[in-house]
JSON list of C-alpha atoms and ligand atoms in Angstrom, two decimals:
[
{"chain": "A", "resi": 49, "resn": "MET", "atom": "CA", "xyz": [-0.05, -0.04, -0.06]},
{"chain": "A", "resi": 50, "resn": "HIS", "atom": "CA", "xyz": [1.59, 3.60, -0.81]},
{"chain": "A", "resi": 51, "resn": "ARG", "atom": "CA", "xyz": [2.35, 5.44, 1.97]},
{"chain": "A", "resi": 52, "resn": "THR", "atom": "CA", "xyz": [-0.10, 8.27, 0.90]},
{"chain": "A", "resi": 53, "resn": "THR", "atom": "CA", "xyz": [-2.82, 6.29, 0.93]},
{"chain": "A", "resi": 54, "resn": "GLN", "atom": "CA", "xyz": [-1.89, 4.35, 4.55]},
{"chain": "A", "resi": 55, "resn": "LEU", "atom": "CA", "xyz": [-1.76, 7.86, 5.31]},
{"chain": "A", "resi": 56, "resn": "THR", "atom": "CA", "xyz": [-5.20, 8.81, 4.03]},
{"chain": "A", "resi": 57, "resn": "LEU", "atom": "CA", "xyz": [-6.45, 5.65, 5.28]},
{"chain": "A", "resi": 58, "resn": "ALA", "atom": "CA", "xyz": [-5.00, 6.67, 9.56]},
{"chain": "A", "resi": 59, "resn": "ALA", "atom": "CA", "xyz": [-6.91, 10.60, 9.29]},
{"chain": "A", "resi": 60, "resn": "ALA", "atom": "CA", "xyz": [-10.27, 8.27, 7.49]},
{"chain": "A", "resi": 61, "resn": "LEU", "atom": "CA", "xyz": [-10.23, 6.73, 10.61]},
{"chain": "A", "resi": 62, "resn": "LEU", "atom": "CA", "xyz": [-9.56, 9.54, 12.81]},
{"chain": "A", "resi": 63, "resn": "ALA", "atom": "CA", "xyz": [-12.03, 11.66, 12.09]},
{"chain": "A", "resi": 64, "resn": "SER", "atom": "CA", "xyz": [-14.26, 9.23, 11.75]},
{"chain": "A", "resi": 65, "resn": "PHE", "atom": "CA", "xyz": [-13.12, 7.98, 15.89]},
{"chain": "A", "resi": 66, "resn": "ALA", "atom": "CA", "xyz": [-13.56, 11.50, 16.76]},
{"chain": "A", "resi": 67, "resn": "PHE", "atom": "CA", "xyz": [-17.29, 12.08, 15.68]},
{"chain": "A", "resi": 68, "resn": "ALA", "atom": "CA", "xyz": [-18.86, 9.38, 17.15]},
{"chain": "A", "resi": 69, "resn": "PRO", "atom": "CA", "xyz": [-19.29, 10.86, 20.68]},
{"chain": "A", "resi": 70, "resn": "THR", "atom": "CA", "xyz": [-21.65, 13.39, 18.38]},
{"chain": "A", "resi": 71, "resn": "ALA", "atom": "CA", "xyz": [-23.26, 10.06, 16.93]},
{"chain": "A", "resi": 72, "resn": "PHE", "atom": "CA", "xyz": [-23.83, 8.35, 20.17]},
{"chain": "A", "resi": 73, "resn": "ALA", "atom": "CA", "xyz": [-24.66, 11.71, 22.47]},
{"chain": "A", "resi": 74, "resn": "GLY", "atom": "CA", "xyz": [-27.81, 11.78, 23.79]},
{"chain": "A", "resi": 75, "resn": "GLU", "atom": "CA", "xyz": [-28.48, 8.38, 24.53]},
{"chain": "A", "resi": 76, "resn": "PRO", "atom": "CA", "xyz": [-32.76, 7.49, 23.64]},
{"chain": "A", "resi": 77, "resn": "ASN", "atom": "CA", "xyz": [-35.35, 7.73, 26.21]},
{"chain": "A", "resi": 78, "resn": "GLY", "atom": "CA", "xyz": [-38.14, 6.21, 26.78]},
{"chain": "A", "resi": 79, "resn": "GLN", "atom": "CA", "xyz": [-40.45, 8.16, 25.01]},
{"chain": "A", "resi": 80, "resn": "ASP", "atom": "CA", "xyz": [-37.96, 8.91, 22.33]},
{"chain": "A", "resi": 81, "resn": "LEU", "atom": "CA", "xyz": [-38.09, 5.34, 22.13]},
{"chain": "A", "resi": 82, "resn": "TYR", "atom": "CA", "xyz": [-41.81, 4.68, 22.20]},
{"chain": "A", "resi": 83, "resn": "LYS", "atom": "CA", "xyz": [-42.37, 6.96, 19.44]},
{"chain": "A", "resi": 84, "resn": "THR", "atom": "CA", "xyz": [-39.51, 5.01, 17.23]},
{"chain": "A", "resi": 85, "resn": "TYR", "atom": "CA", "xyz": [-40.52, 1.61, 17.76]},
{"chain": "A", "resi": 86, "resn": "CYS", "atom": "CA", "xyz": [-43.90, 1.46, 19.50]},
{"chain": "A", "resi": 87, "resn": "LYS", "atom": "CA", "xyz": [-45.99, 3.93, 17.74]},
{"chain": "A", "resi": 88, "resn": "SER", "atom": "CA", "xyz": [-44.46, 2.62, 14.24]},
{"chain": "A", "resi": 89, "resn": "CYS", "atom": "CA", "xyz": [-47.22, 0.22, 15.30]},
{"chain": "A", "resi": 90, "resn": "HIS", "atom": "CA", "xyz": [-50.05, 2.25, 17.29]},
{"chain": "A", "resi": 91, "resn": "ALA", "atom": "CA", "xyz": [-50.27, 4.90, 16.27]},
{"chain": "A", "resi": 92, "resn": "ALA", "atom": "CA", "xyz": [-53.82, 6.73, 15.47]},
{"chain": "A", "resi": 93, "resn": "GLY", "atom": "CA", "xyz": [-55.94, 4.27, 13.27]},
{"chain": "A", "resi": 94, "resn": "SER", "atom": "CA", "xyz": [-53.52, 1.91, 13.07]},
{"chain": "A", "resi": 95, "resn": "ALA", "atom": "CA", "xyz": [-55.14, -1.91, 12.32]},
{"chain": "A", "resi": 96, "resn": "HIS", "atom": "CA", "xyz": [-52.96, -3.19, 15.66]},
{"chain": "A", "resi": 97, "resn": "GLY", "atom": "CA", "xyz": [-54.83, -0.78, 18.05]},
{"chain": "A", "resi": 98, "resn": "GLU", "atom": "CA", "xyz": [-53.69, 3.08, 19.10]},
{"chain": "A", "resi": 99, "resn": "TYR", "atom": "CA", "xyz": [-51.84, 2.74, 22.22]},
{"chain": "A", "resi": 100, "resn": "THR", "atom": "CA", "xyz": [-50.04, 5.98, 23.93]},
{"chain": "A", "resi": 101, "resn": "PRO", "atom": "CA", "xyz": [-49.13, 5.64, 27.72]},
{"chain": "A", "resi": 102, "resn": "MET", "atom": "CA", "xyz": [-52.64, 6.87, 28.71]},
{"chain": "A", "resi": 103, "resn": "THR", "atom": "CA", "xyz": [-54.73, 4.56, 26.23]},
{"chain": "A", "resi": 104, "resn": "LEU", "atom": "CA", "xyz": [-53.78, 2.27, 29.79]},
{"chain": "A", "resi": 105, "resn": "ILE", "atom": "CA", "xyz": [-53.90, 2.73, 33.41]},
{"chain": "A", "resi": 106, "resn": "GLN", "atom": "CA", "xyz": [-50.56, 1.77, 35.41]},
{"chain": "A", "resi": 107, "resn": "ASP", "atom": "CA", "xyz": [-51.96, -1.73, 36.48]},
{"chain": "A", "resi": 108, "resn": "GLN", "atom": "CA", "xyz": [-52.96, -2.84, 32.62]},
{"chain": "A", "resi": 109, "resn": "TRP", "atom": "CA", "xyz": [-49.66, -1.20, 31.90]},
{"chain": "A", "resi": 110, "resn": "GLU", "atom": "CA", "xyz": [-47.69, -3.52, 34.35]},
{"chain": "A", "resi": 111, "resn": "ARG", "atom": "CA", "xyz": [-50.53, -6.80, 33.09]},
{"chain": "A", "resi": 112, "resn": "PHE", "atom": "CA", "xyz": [-49.31, -5.84, 29.74]},
{"chain": "A", "resi": 113, "resn": "TYR", "atom": "CA", "xyz": [-45.49, -6.13, 30.14]},
{"chain": "A", "resi": 114, "resn": "LYS", "atom": "CA", "xyz": [-45.94, -8.74, 32.25]},
{"chain": "A", "resi": 115, "resn": "GLU", "atom": "CA", "xyz": [-48.08, -11.17, 30.50]},
{"chain": "A", "resi": 116, "resn": "LYS", "atom": "CA", "xyz": [-48.66, -10.41, 27.93]},
{"chain": "A", "resi": 117, "resn": "TYR", "atom": "CA", "xyz": [-46.55, -8.23, 25.27]},
{"chain": "A", "resi": 118, "resn": "ALA", "atom": "CA", "xyz": [-43.93, -11.63, 23.90]},
{"chain": "A", "resi": 119, "resn": "ALA", "atom": "CA", "xyz": [-47.41, -12.93, 23.48]},
{"chain": "A", "resi": 120, "resn": "LYS", "atom": "CA", "xyz": [-48.72, -10.32, 21.42]},
{"chain": "A", "resi": 121, "resn": "HIS", "atom": "CA", "xyz": [-45.78, -9.35, 19.12]},
{"chain": "A", "resi": 122, "resn": "ALA", "atom": "CA", "xyz": [-43.80, -12.97, 18.53]},
{"chain": "A", "resi": 123, "resn": "THR", "atom": "CA", "xyz": [-44.58, -12.59, 15.66]},
{"chain": "A", "resi": 124, "resn": "ALA", "atom": "CA", "xyz": [-44.69, -8.43, 15.09]},
{"chain": "A", "resi": 125, "resn": "GLN", "atom": "CA", "xyz": [-42.00, -7.18, 12.64]},
{"chain": "A", "resi": 126, "resn": "MET", "atom": "CA", "xyz": [-40.24, -3.73, 12.51]},
{"chain": "A", "resi": 127, "resn": "PRO", "atom": "CA", "xyz": [-40.66, -2.19, 9.00]},
{"chain": "A", "resi": 128, "resn": "ASP", "atom": "CA", "xyz": [-36.90, -2.72, 8.40]},
{"chain": "A", "resi": 129, "resn": "GLY", "atom": "CA", "xyz": [-38.18, -6.74, 8.89]},
{"chain": "A", "resi": 130, "resn": "ARG", "atom": "CA", "xyz": [-36.21, -7.16, 12.36]},
{"chain": "A", "resi": 131, "resn": "LYS", "atom": "CA", "xyz": [-38.49, -8.76, 14.71]},
{"chain": "A", "resi": 132, "resn": "VAL", "atom": "CA", "xyz": [-40.09, -6.47, 17.11]},
{"chain": "A", "resi": 133, "resn": "LEU", "atom": "CA", "xyz": [-38.93, -8.72, 19.91]},
{"chain": "A", "resi": 134, "resn": "GLU", "atom": "CA", "xyz": [-35.28, -9.03, 18.78]},
{"chain": "A", "resi": 135, "resn": "ALA", "atom": "CA", "xyz": [-35.45, -5.07, 17.60]},
{"chain": "A", "resi": 136, "resn": "ILE", "atom": "CA", "xyz": [-36.20, -3.75, 20.98]},
{"chain": "A", "resi": 137, "resn": "THR", "atom": "CA", "xyz": [-34.07, -5.08, 23.55]},
{"chain": "A", "resi": 138, "resn": "PRO", "atom": "CA", "xyz": [-34.97, -6.31, 27.58]},
{"chain": "A", "resi": 139, "resn": "GLU", "atom": "CA", "xyz": [-32.81, -2.27, 28.69]},
{"chain": "A", "resi": 140, "resn": "MET", "atom": "CA", "xyz": [-35.22, -0.69, 25.27]},
{"chain": "A", "resi": 141, "resn": "LEU", "atom": "CA", "xyz": [-38.00, -2.05, 26.67]},
{"chain": "A", "resi": 142, "resn": "ALA", "atom": "CA", "xyz": [-37.48, -1.35, 30.39]},
{"chain": "A", "resi": 143, "resn": "LYS", "atom": "CA", "xyz": [-37.06, 2.66, 29.93]},
{"chain": "A", "resi": 144, "resn": "ILE", "atom": "CA", "xyz": [-40.61, 2.08, 27.46]},
{"chain": "A", "resi": 145, "resn": "ARG", "atom": "CA", "xyz": [-41.99, 0.65, 30.10]},
{"chain": "A", "resi": 146, "resn": "LYS", "atom": "CA", "xyz": [-41.17, 3.31, 33.09]},
{"chain": "A", "resi": 147, "resn": "PHE", "atom": "CA", "xyz": [-42.47, 5.82, 30.66]},
{"chain": "A", "resi": 148, "resn": "SER", "atom": "CA", "xyz": [-45.54, 4.24, 29.34]},
{"chain": "A", "resi": 149, "resn": "VAL", "atom": "CA", "xyz": [-46.70, 3.38, 32.91]},
{"chain": "A", "resi": 150, "resn": "ASP", "atom": "CA", "xyz": [-44.82, 7.00, 34.34]},
{"chain": "A", "resi": 151, "resn": "HIS", "atom": "CA", "xyz": [-47.25, 8.72, 31.71]},
{"chain": "A", "resi": 152, "resn": "ALA", "atom": "CA", "xyz": [-50.72, 6.11, 32.36]},
{"chain": "A", "resi": 153, "resn": "ALA", "atom": "CA", "xyz": [-54.41, 7.19, 32.39]},
{"chain": "A", "resi": 154, "resn": "ASP", "atom": "CA", "xyz": [-53.96, 7.40, 36.66]},
{"chain": "A", "resi": 155, "resn": "SER", "atom": "CA", "xyz": [-51.54, 8.93, 36.62]},
{"chain": "A", "resi": 156, "resn": "GLU", "atom": "CA", "xyz": [-49.91, 11.96, 38.11]},
{"chain": "A", "resi": 157, "resn": "GLN", "atom": "CA", "xyz": [-48.47, 12.95, 34.25]},
{"chain": "A", "resi": 158, "resn": "PRO", "atom": "CA", "xyz": [-51.00, 11.21, 31.83]},
{"chain": "A", "resi": 159, "resn": "MET", "atom": "CA", "xyz": [-49.51, 11.83, 27.68]},
{"chain": "A", "resi": 160, "resn": "THR", "atom": "CA", "xyz": [-49.60, 10.79, 24.37]},
{"chain": "A", "resi": 161, "resn": "CYS", "atom": "CA", "xyz": [-45.89, 9.75, 23.35]},
{"chain": "A", "resi": 162, "resn": "GLY", "atom": "CA", "xyz": [-46.39, 13.28, 21.95]},
{"chain": "A", "resi": 163, "resn": "LYS", "atom": "CA", "xyz": [-46.37, 14.89, 18.08]},
{"chain": "B", "resi": 469, "resn": "HEC", "atom": "C1", "xyz": [-44.26, -4.05, 13.86]},
{"chain": "B", "resi": 469, "resn": "HEC", "atom": "C2", "xyz": [-45.53, -3.71, 15.13]},
{"chain": "B", "resi": 469, "resn": "HEC", "atom": "C3", "xyz": [-45.62, -3.48, 16.14]},
{"chain": "B", "resi": 469, "resn": "HEC", "atom": "C4", "xyz": [-44.80, -2.86, 16.87]},
{"chain": "B", "resi": 469, "resn": "HEC", "atom": "C5", "xyz": [-43.53, -2.49, 16.96]},
{"chain": "B", "resi": 469, "resn": "HEC", "atom": "C6", "xyz": [-45.30, -3.18, 18.25]},
{"chain": "B", "resi": 469, "resn": "HEC", "atom": "N1", "xyz": [-46.86, -3.96, 17.81]},
{"chain": "B", "resi": 469, "resn": "HEC", "atom": "FE1", "xyz": [-47.99, -3.41, 19.85]},
{"chain": "B", "resi": 469, "resn": "HEC", "atom": "N2", "xyz": [-49.35, -5.01, 19.04]},
{"chain": "B", "resi": 469, "resn": "HEC", "atom": "C7", "xyz": [-48.86, -5.43, 17.47]},
{"chain": "B", "resi": 469, "resn": "HEC", "atom": "C8", "xyz": [-49.87, -6.15, 16.74]},
{"chain": "B", "resi": 469, "resn": "HEC", "atom": "C9", "xyz": [-49.66, -7.27, 15.76]},
{"chain": "B", "resi": 469, "resn": "HEC", "atom": "C10", "xyz": [-50.74, -6.67, 18.24]},
{"chain": "B", "resi": 469, "resn": "HEC", "atom": "C11", "xyz": [-52.08, -7.15, 18.69]},
{"chain": "B", "resi": 469, "resn": "HEC", "atom": "C12", "xyz": [-53.33, -6.75, 17.76]},
{"chain": "B", "resi": 469, "resn": "HEC", "atom": "C13", "xyz": [-53.98, -7.85, 18.05]},
{"chain": "B", "resi": 469, "resn": "HEC", "atom": "O1", "xyz": [-53.69, -8.99, 19.04]},
{"chain": "B", "resi": 469, "resn": "HEC", "atom": "O2", "xyz": [-54.93, -7.80, 17.33]},
{"chain": "B", "resi": 469, "resn": "HEC", "atom": "C14", "xyz": [-49.82, -5.90, 19.28]},
{"chain": "B", "resi": 469, "resn": "HEC", "atom": "C15", "xyz": [-51.00, -5.49, 20.33]},
{"chain": "B", "resi": 469, "resn": "HEC", "atom": "C16", "xyz": [-50.52, -4.74, 21.19]},
{"chain": "B", "resi": 469, "resn": "HEC", "atom": "C17", "xyz": [-51.50, -4.08, 22.93]},
{"chain": "B", "resi": 469, "resn": "HEC", "atom": "C18", "xyz": [-52.38, -5.01, 22.99]},
{"chain": "B", "resi": 469, "resn": "HEC", "atom": "C19", "xyz": [-51.84, -6.18, 24.22]},
{"chain": "B", "resi": 469, "resn": "HEC", "atom": "C20", "xyz": [-53.59, -6.17, 24.21]},
{"chain": "B", "resi": 469, "resn": "HEC", "atom": "O3", "xyz": [-54.11, -6.16, 25.64]},
{"chain": "B", "resi": 469, "resn": "HEC", "atom": "O4", "xyz": [-54.14, -7.38, 23.68]},
{"chain": "B", "resi": 469, "resn": "HEC", "atom": "C21", "xyz": [-50.10, -3.43, 22.92]},
{"chain": "B", "resi": 469, "resn": "HEC", "atom": "C22", "xyz": [-50.77, -2.65, 24.46]},
{"chain": "B", "resi": 469, "resn": "HEC", "atom": "C23", "xyz": [-49.34, -3.23, 22.63]},
{"chain": "B", "resi": 469, "resn": "HEC", "atom": "N3", "xyz": [-48.67, -4.14, 21.42]},
{"chain": "B", "resi": 469, "resn": "HEC", "atom": "C24", "xyz": [-48.40, -2.22, 23.42]},
{"chain": "B", "resi": 469, "resn": "HEC", "atom": "C25", "xyz": [-46.93, -2.19, 22.21]},
{"chain": "B", "resi": 469, "resn": "HEC", "atom": "C26", "xyz": [-45.38, -1.42, 22.77]},
{"chain": "B", "resi": 469, "resn": "HEC", "atom": "C27", "xyz": [-45.81, -1.00, 23.91]},
{"chain": "B", "resi": 469, "resn": "HEC", "atom": "C28", "xyz": [-44.83, -1.29, 21.79]},
{"chain": "B", "resi": 469, "resn": "HEC", "atom": "C29", "xyz": [-43.01, -1.26, 21.65]},
{"chain": "B", "resi": 469, "resn": "HEC", "atom": "C30", "xyz": [-42.61, -1.37, 22.59]},
{"chain": "B", "resi": 469, "resn": "HEC", "atom": "C31", "xyz": [-45.46, -1.70, 20.90]},
{"chain": "B", "resi": 469, "resn": "HEC", "atom": "N4", "xyz": [-46.52, -2.61, 21.06]},
{"chain": "B", "resi": 469, "resn": "HEC", "atom": "C32", "xyz": [-44.94, -2.05, 19.94]},
{"chain": "B", "resi": 469, "resn": "HEC", "atom": "C33", "xyz": [-47.63, -4.96, 16.50]},
{"chain": "B", "resi": 469, "resn": "HEC", "atom": "C34", "xyz": [-46.98, -4.78, 17.37]}
]
């Protein structure tokens, strides 16, 4: 390999490292994840039903995550073809769960998942 090519590659590599922190800055929170993942199938008018945090009360959300989520989404696929149960990792689901329970219909701050 030519020395200039090596230098160019090294510079490109350094540049990509330099940009990485920016790309990962701002860890998505529960609301971001709910909007991106859940809402893609549960927006208003969806054939799968419209669900926002305030659609259910806290007990119903807890029961949903404990007893229904896995079974109801066993075969569901994201628009990019990944299985819902794989695309949404346990860490992501924990954030989504907290967001939906914290903003359920009977919570102190009922919420839809935003615009
Ligand atoms: C790829 C599409 C898809 C995604 C993404 C998705 N769902 Fe679903 N969801 C479904 C389907 C399909 C059903 C089953 C509907 C039925 O039973 O007719 C369902 C059912 C539900 C139900 C109703 C369960 C019941 O009691 O019958 C709730 C609540 C729900 N989803 C919440 C969520 C939440 C929260 C997320 C995000 C973590 C999510 N869904 C992500 C497709 C999806």
